[in-house]
């Protein structure tokens, strides 16, 4: 049996927020082993055209993060 962890990075905290990336990991908690991983990055402009939104406070949060954290914006 395996467990699943999902990480969703967005530009807001509402249902219509722009999604920057999704990461997922199947793992075996009992054995402490990662079984498989998945990650995908999405185009911000494309999502805005389709009606998704950016919240200023979340954008400000991202601007204050490390270069390593902001790398997700260029991994499309």
Short mmCIF file of C-alpha atoms in Angstrom, two decimals:
data_model
loop_
_atom_site.label_atom_id
_atom_site.label_comp_id
_atom_site.label_asym_id
_atom_site.label_seq_id
_atom_site.Cartn_x
_atom_site.Cartn_y
_atom_site.Cartn_z
CA UNK A 1 0.00 0.00 0.00
CA UNK A 2 1.24 3.52 -0.73
CA UNK A 3 0.42 7.03 0.37
CA UNK A 4 0.13 10.13 -1.80
CA UNK A 5 1.27 13.69 -1.10
CA UNK A 6 0.31 16.56 -3.41
CA UNK A 7 1.88 20.04 -3.49
CA UNK A 8 0.05 22.81 -5.32
CA UNK A 9 1.79 26.17 -5.86
CA UNK A 10 -0.52 29.05 -6.77
CA UNK A 11 -0.70 32.82 -7.09
CA UNK A 12 -3.62 33.12 -4.70
CA UNK A 13 -5.75 31.28 -2.18
CA UNK A 14 -9.08 31.21 -3.99
CA UNK A 15 -10.48 28.53 -6.32
CA UNK A 16 -9.79 30.69 -9.40
CA UNK A 17 -6.14 31.37 -8.51
CA UNK A 18 -3.44 30.86 -11.14
CA UNK A 19 -1.71 27.50 -10.62
CA UNK A 20 2.06 27.68 -11.01
CA UNK A 21 2.87 24.01 -10.47
CA UNK A 22 1.64 20.69 -9.18
CA UNK A 23 3.89 18.09 -7.61
CA UNK A 24 2.93 14.67 -6.35
CA UNK A 25 4.72 11.82 -4.69
CA UNK A 26 3.62 8.24 -4.02
CA UNK A 27 5.47 6.88 -1.03
CA UNK A 28 5.46 4.04 1.49
CA UNK A 29 5.30 5.67 4.90
CA UNK A 30 6.07 2.46 6.79
CA UNK A 31 9.25 1.76 4.82
CA UNK A 32 10.21 5.42 4.34
CA UNK A 33 10.57 4.98 0.58
CA UNK A 34 9.50 7.13 -2.36
CA UNK A 35 7.77 5.05 -5.01
CA UNK A 36 7.27 7.61 -7.78
CA UNK A 37 7.03 11.35 -8.35
CA UNK A 38 5.26 13.70 -10.74
CA UNK A 39 5.62 17.42 -11.40
CA UNK A 40 4.20 19.87 -13.90
CA UNK A 41 4.49 23.64 -14.36
CA UNK A 42 1.88 25.82 -16.05
CA UNK A 43 1.91 29.01 -18.11
CA UNK A 44 0.70 31.97 -16.03
CA UNK A 45 -0.33 34.15 -19.01
CA UNK A 46 -2.37 31.34 -20.54
CA UNK A 47 -4.29 30.87 -17.30
CA UNK A 48 -5.01 34.59 -16.91
CA UNK A 49 -6.44 34.66 -20.45
CA UNK A 50 -8.73 31.78 -19.41
CA UNK A 51 -10.01 33.71 -16.37
CA UNK A 52 -7.74 32.61 -13.51
CA UNK A 53 -6.58 35.36 -11.16
CA UNK A 54 -3.45 36.56 -9.37
CA UNK A 55 -3.72 37.93 -5.84
CA UNK A 56 -1.30 40.76 -5.05
CA UNK A 57 -0.41 39.55 -1.55
CA UNK A 58 0.51 36.10 -2.87
CA UNK A 59 2.56 37.62 -5.69
CA UNK A 60 4.38 39.74 -3.09
CA UNK A 61 5.05 36.57 -1.07
CA UNK A 62 6.65 34.92 -4.11
CA UNK A 63 8.76 38.01 -4.87
CA UNK A 64 10.29 37.73 -1.38
CA UNK A 65 11.27 34.07 -1.79
CA UNK A 66 14.73 32.75 -2.63
CA UNK A 67 15.90 32.37 -6.21
CA UNK A 68 15.68 28.60 -5.76
CA UNK A 69 12.01 28.85 -4.76
CA UNK A 70 11.22 31.25 -7.63
CA UNK A 71 12.73 28.79 -10.10
CA UNK A 72 9.27 27.24 -10.43
CA UNK A 73 8.28 30.24 -12.58
CA UNK A 74 10.80 29.33 -15.28
CA UNK A 75 10.28 25.56 -15.37
CA UNK A 76 7.45 25.42 -17.86
#
